[in-house]
Amino acid sequence: MTMEHAADEAADLERQQVQEDRLRRVWETPSGWRYWSAVNNSEVGVWYTATSFFFFLFAGVLALIVRAQLAVPDNDLVTAPFYNQLFTLHGTMMMFLFAVPIFEAVAILILPQMLAARDLPFPRLSAFGYWCFLIGGVFVAGSIFFSSAPDGGWFMYPPLTTNPETSGIGADIWLLGLSFIEVASIAAAVELIVGVLKCRPPGMRINLIPLYCWYVLIVAGMILFAFPPLIAGDILFEMERLFDWPFFNPERGGDPILWQHLFWIFGHPEVYIIFLPSIALLAMMVPTFAQRPIVGYGWIVLAAVGTGFLSFGLWAHHMFTTGLPAISLGFFSAASEAVAIPTGVQIFVFVATMLAGRVVFSIPMLYASGALAIFVFGGLTGVMVALAPFDWQAHDTHFVVAHLHYTLIGGMFFPLVAGVYYFYPFLMGHMLSERLGKWAFWLMFSGFNIAFLPMHFTGLRGMPRRVFTYPEGLGFDWLNMVSTVGAFIMAAGVLVFVWDVVRPFSWKPKAPRNPWNAGTLEWVAGNPSEPWGIRSVPIITTRYPLWDQKDLIRNIDEGRYFLPDAEEEKRETLITGVLDAEPIQVLRLPGNSFLPMWAAIFVGGSFIAATFHWWIPTILSGVIGIFVIMAWLWTGTSMIPEKPDKDAGRGKHLPLYASGPRSVGWWAMFITMVGDATAFASLVFAYFFYWTIHPDFPPPDAKGPGVFLPLLSAALTLGAWICMLLARHRNAIGNSGQGLFLLCASAALAAASGAALLAAPWLTGLAPTTDVYDATVWVLVLWTVVHVAVGILMQFYCIARSLAGKLTPEHDIDLQNVTLYWHFGAITVVVTALVIALFPLVA
């Protein structure tokens, strides 16, 4: 019996070794120049994180130059134009190139392990997003070396920035560069939402997911509704700068206040998009160091949802000084006060958890404590500026600068540093220095308060923001000097922290497995150098499985759960149900490829060329980018497997292919189109905004686009949509020939629809440079026609797939997704047609 037992153990070890060797071959990262073709999220997450921190350090240097300039009165360290570029680029980089990207980077890095997934469902999309972020970030940040950086503030208020002759090319760099970067943010949001909903381990129902996953889901959803209004505003802004369409020019019916609405509908939710992910890190750390489950799991989830929801009702508190009606002041002031309630619930949950447990003090908890202290103070000043009478006095003073930094540094940066110290052993297999961690904390904590606490008094004494110098004797002198000293002390702390992170591994002690005795799945990881993520995908029954499920780690390591092997040597991950996490598919993931990088290079080239008005390179680069994306889709998505299903482990056979709502591609399309619809709704909002503020919108002499052609376009689009539904149905029942014919018919009807809609303002002579009504009609028409053209391109893609034998009744994910696109496309055309033709009716 003993010999048999030993033989069984030897066979079991040999089996495990064979499985691990196969997994290693499948998931290994390429070396040499091919390293840059890697698309697995662990590598992309590391690139994302490192690049975000580089931009943070760059923006920090700009801030130090700003503080050096303000240290003494009448300083001439830098000129006024360069100072404007410094504070504009500092704010832009911190908000767009660090605060939001670092959330996405960290989530892409740790979420697969937290969900016990081999990878997230769209690794090439993550890689594409990273390259977009890198190219756009270098383009925007590098502009300062050529004295071409934007100089109108990180919010770019018109009319200061709408005239190209007075604002230079910097505003175009800001608009087009950040529009390109926003592509990366939305791409990451799609990846993260689908990852949380569809890549959980079996048994991890939606009410069992780690709190970090809830926050990721909420924040990624917020990105879908917050970023598109800014994209819509960027379109209007750039159309005015490039083609003189008067969206913000009052002389021709425009209004600069529209930009403030569109910007702050994005801008205030962005504060919570920045804040909530860092609170999510605390939500993982506090239970670990209290050594007990979080107190009030349901309460903190509801509070996070409430914070995200309320954040979209606060935007106008940035506009209290613009002359809003009294009822608007009262509503937005009350909403701004109300958001403190769910925020306070989250903080009290952390306090209750620490009181209920036995807190183990550590470097991450030191930073977490500092974060709570700073953020609570920032929240109190936030309640102050939420009151309209106080805001009228403090608006655009250094008091607001202090409040903003107390909120963001306390609510985002200190928790992020705590997260670095907490997750570094999981990522790198080594521990950071406790001594250096304490030095860095006290330098940063003291330096921050020395820098920004005096700014409250500087602002209350009347020092405005965005002035490059000030005369002596106004009471600002010593306060500004103290703030500058504090800024450099904080910078010294940041350098100590950076040194602790980048110093050689040989100087850092090796980390034991799960050094903090945490209860969540990311700490299952043993050797960080192993490329496969998790050895086998477990069955989860509790919120803290490492604490509650006996022998879980050993069973995972021994491959006793799902996907213990890669017999076909393909990258695979498990797809589960949205609510109950029942296994529904083994998803084949595409391998390493340079296509995402090339797609980002050419799409980015189109944006960059447009900045300099190089129209031929703009078009050529954009067209090449589209073809590269089509090649990426052809080779990397909707792959047809060699067999219908496979043994996923534990005797469970799962399909290798899925389409419709069961597939991750369908969910990605749906989520993307929700964001797209939000951008479209923002343009429609602009149309009705002008109608609301102008008694003569459209002007009395306006011709309008007529009724017949827009309604004809709507009817043709509905015909194209019906043909798409019929094509999907005929293909599903095995009549591929009729399906192909209906696809062609749908494309023809869609083309006729786009032509009719485009002809409506063209034939009636609407001139977009003469009046904002004409310009708004044109921008709605162009947005819609572009979407029709994209839909036609997708239809031709499906036709090509069908002719190549890759679109069949069993393998119809492309047709399912394109039909879903046309649901949204038809709504867009019909709404545009009704708005421009019937509201208001112009003869």
XYZ file of C-alpha atoms in Angstrom, residues 296-574:
279
model
C -20.861 46.366 6.580
C -20.014 44.906 3.152
C -23.435 45.807 1.796
C -23.288 49.319 3.227
C -19.959 50.151 1.664
C -21.078 48.813 -1.726
C -24.241 50.925 -1.591
C -22.202 53.928 -0.451
C -19.802 53.526 -3.386
C -22.726 53.245 -5.822
C -24.355 56.289 -4.219
C -21.159 58.314 -4.452
C -20.811 57.481 -8.126
C -24.455 58.322 -8.833
C -24.465 61.619 -6.918
C -21.189 62.708 -8.514
C -23.056 63.310 -11.778
C -25.376 65.815 -10.091
C -22.707 68.172 -8.771
C -21.028 69.592 -11.855
C -22.509 73.098 -11.654
C -20.964 73.807 -8.269
C -17.869 74.664 -10.310
C -20.019 77.296 -12.031
C -21.558 79.175 -9.087
C -19.984 82.440 -10.271
C -21.324 82.229 -13.847
C -24.742 83.668 -13.046
C -26.780 80.491 -12.614
C -30.421 80.896 -11.501
C -31.043 80.763 -7.764
C -32.912 77.447 -8.030
C -29.866 75.894 -9.735
C -27.573 77.252 -7.032
C -29.781 75.703 -4.351
C -30.049 72.319 -6.083
C -26.347 71.905 -6.833
C -25.330 73.216 -3.417
C -27.607 70.659 -1.732
C -26.327 67.861 -3.963
C -22.746 68.845 -3.181
C -23.492 68.589 0.533
C -25.351 65.278 0.084
C -22.384 63.474 -1.477
C -20.619 63.749 1.882
C -23.061 61.158 3.287
C -22.021 58.075 1.237
C -18.416 59.227 1.424
C -18.652 59.336 5.204
C -20.261 55.880 5.277
C -17.186 54.411 3.586
C -14.822 56.031 6.081
C -16.910 54.889 9.057
C -16.947 51.329 7.702
C -13.129 51.366 7.750
C -13.063 52.739 11.297
C -15.594 50.138 12.467
C -13.585 47.318 10.873
C -10.411 48.438 12.645
C -12.222 48.747 15.957
C -13.784 45.296 15.564
C -10.479 43.616 14.700
C -6.939 43.514 16.041
C -5.071 45.976 13.853
C -1.577 44.996 12.741
C 0.306 48.235 12.211
C 2.449 48.346 9.081
C 3.733 50.698 6.421
C 0.588 50.363 4.261
C -1.574 51.206 7.280
C 0.629 54.204 8.060
C -0.092 55.640 4.623
C -3.757 54.676 4.912
C -4.049 56.585 8.187
C -2.378 59.616 6.651
C -4.726 59.395 3.683
C -7.814 59.423 5.890
C -6.548 62.405 7.904
C -5.774 64.486 4.829
C -8.903 63.496 2.947
C -11.246 64.261 5.835
C -9.757 67.752 6.058
C -10.187 68.179 2.301
C -13.775 66.983 2.600
C -14.514 69.619 5.229
C -13.266 72.403 2.971
C -15.324 70.802 0.200
C -18.446 71.313 2.289
C -17.414 74.967 2.609
C -17.039 75.611 -1.119
C -20.288 73.731 -1.760
C -22.072 76.717 -0.170
C -22.652 79.260 -2.928
C -22.078 82.425 -0.823
C -18.737 81.121 0.431
C -17.775 79.913 -3.041
C -18.373 83.386 -4.454
C -15.623 84.638 -2.151
C -13.171 81.719 -2.508
C -13.674 80.905 -6.200
C -10.507 81.083 -8.284
C -8.334 81.736 -5.237
C -5.613 79.591 -3.703
C -8.196 78.307 -1.217
C -9.619 76.173 -4.042
C -6.107 75.018 -4.974
C -5.595 73.857 -1.386
C -8.992 72.128 -1.248
C -8.372 70.318 -4.542
C -4.995 69.004 -3.444
C -6.189 67.957 0.005
C -8.937 65.978 -1.674
C -6.804 64.392 -4.382
C -3.575 63.820 -2.453
C -5.425 62.480 0.576
C -8.077 60.658 -1.391
C -5.884 59.291 -4.139
C -2.101 59.611 -3.805
C -1.523 58.432 -0.226
C -3.813 55.394 -0.662
C -2.000 54.628 -3.908
C 1.386 54.643 -2.162
C -0.128 52.438 0.548
C -1.242 50.111 -2.239
C 2.264 49.994 -3.689
C 3.717 48.894 -0.330
C 0.862 46.409 0.105
C 0.898 44.807 -3.356
C 4.636 45.009 -4.111
C 5.337 41.525 -2.645
C 2.551 40.077 -4.804
C 3.917 41.750 -7.952
C 7.660 41.421 -7.452
C 8.190 38.768 -4.800
C 10.184 41.131 -2.558
C 9.402 43.411 0.383
C 9.947 47.146 0.363
C 11.938 48.747 3.167
C 10.081 49.598 6.349
C 12.671 52.228 7.271
C 12.559 53.970 3.898
C 8.783 53.690 3.912
C 8.575 55.614 7.195
C 11.037 58.246 5.995
C 9.081 58.706 2.785
C 5.767 58.926 4.637
C 6.801 61.566 7.139
C 8.533 63.663 4.493
C 5.495 63.488 2.207
C 2.929 63.945 4.976
C 4.676 66.872 6.637
C 5.750 68.427 3.341
C 2.246 68.215 1.937
C 0.656 69.930 4.923
C 3.383 72.579 5.054
C 2.781 73.259 1.350
C -1.002 73.289 1.143
C -2.348 74.235 4.582
C -1.063 77.832 4.221
C -2.732 78.078 0.808
C -6.133 78.201 2.513
C -5.064 81.440 4.194
C -3.334 82.718 1.056
C -6.615 82.285 -0.797
C -8.743 83.817 1.953
C -6.411 86.811 1.882
C -7.302 87.225 -1.762
C -4.509 85.672 -3.814
C -6.025 84.501 -7.120
C -5.087 81.326 -8.937
C -3.071 81.265 -12.134
C -1.055 84.463 -11.569
C 2.650 84.139 -12.189
C 3.738 86.765 -9.658
C 2.407 89.258 -7.105
C 3.582 92.567 -5.604
C 5.193 92.777 -2.203
C 3.213 93.753 0.879
C -0.146 92.075 0.177
C 0.237 89.510 2.973
C 1.107 86.620 0.664
C 4.896 86.745 0.967
C 5.725 84.464 3.875
C 2.776 82.136 3.220
C 3.997 81.474 -0.323
C 7.550 80.885 0.891
C 6.297 78.340 3.446
C 4.252 76.586 0.741
C 7.276 76.391 -1.537
C 9.453 74.905 1.209
C 6.756 72.346 1.949
C 6.502 71.395 -1.741
C 10.203 70.587 -1.879
C 10.016 68.596 1.377
C 7.186 66.549 -0.128
C 9.248 66.081 -3.306
C 12.083 64.693 -1.182
C 9.662 62.156 0.278
C 8.519 61.146 -3.196
C 12.148 60.593 -4.216
C 12.737 58.373 -1.169
C 9.665 56.347 -2.127
C 10.784 56.063 -5.753
C 14.228 54.926 -4.650
C 12.686 52.279 -2.410
C 10.741 50.927 -5.398
C 13.476 50.984 -8.058
C 16.526 49.937 -6.028
C 17.909 46.504 -6.966
C 16.084 43.350 -5.913
C 19.280 42.095 -4.307
C 18.885 44.863 -1.714
C 15.327 43.821 -0.843
C 14.322 40.796 1.244
C 12.383 38.016 -0.461
C 8.689 38.069 0.350
C 6.989 34.984 1.765
C 3.805 33.848 0.105
C 0.879 35.987 1.307
C 3.078 38.019 3.685
C 0.155 39.990 5.133
C -2.074 36.915 5.699
C -4.754 38.423 3.450
C -7.988 36.609 2.682
C -8.542 37.372 -1.018
C -7.449 35.438 -4.078
C -4.686 37.659 -5.452
C -2.429 36.327 -2.709
C -2.703 32.784 -4.046
C 0.121 33.745 -6.384
C 3.324 32.034 -5.428
C 6.255 32.878 -7.692
C 5.535 36.177 -9.531
C 7.798 35.053 -12.381
C 5.347 32.313 -13.363
C 3.467 33.675 -16.375
C 0.180 31.817 -16.141
C -1.574 33.908 -13.485
C -3.195 31.149 -11.446
C -2.379 27.444 -11.577
C -6.041 26.319 -11.700
C -9.304 28.244 -11.396
C -10.930 27.413 -8.030
C -14.504 27.186 -6.810
C -15.214 30.066 -4.429
C -17.867 30.072 -1.712
C -16.926 33.030 0.541
C -15.706 36.638 0.311
C -12.403 35.766 1.982
C -11.591 32.306 0.622
C -8.006 32.167 1.888
C -9.332 32.519 5.427
C -12.439 30.366 5.091
C -11.765 27.578 2.553
C -9.418 24.945 3.930
C -6.525 23.731 1.723
C -7.562 26.098 -1.073
C -4.028 27.155 -2.020
C -2.717 23.585 -2.009
C -5.570 22.371 -4.228
C -5.038 25.281 -6.640
C -1.310 24.569 -6.852
C -1.931 20.894 -7.495
C -4.273 21.683 -10.377
C -7.380 20.190 -8.786
C -9.777 22.816 -10.115
C -10.667 24.170 -13.561
C -8.215 24.652 -16.467
C -5.267 22.898 -14.804
C -3.638 22.251 -18.172
C -3.214 23.653 -21.676
C -3.389 20.442 -23.701
C -3.914 22.249 -27.022
C -1.267 24.855 -26.029
C -3.706 27.746 -26.395
C -4.197 30.651 -24.037
C -7.489 30.027 -22.269
C -9.516 31.578 -19.481
C -12.839 30.682 -17.895
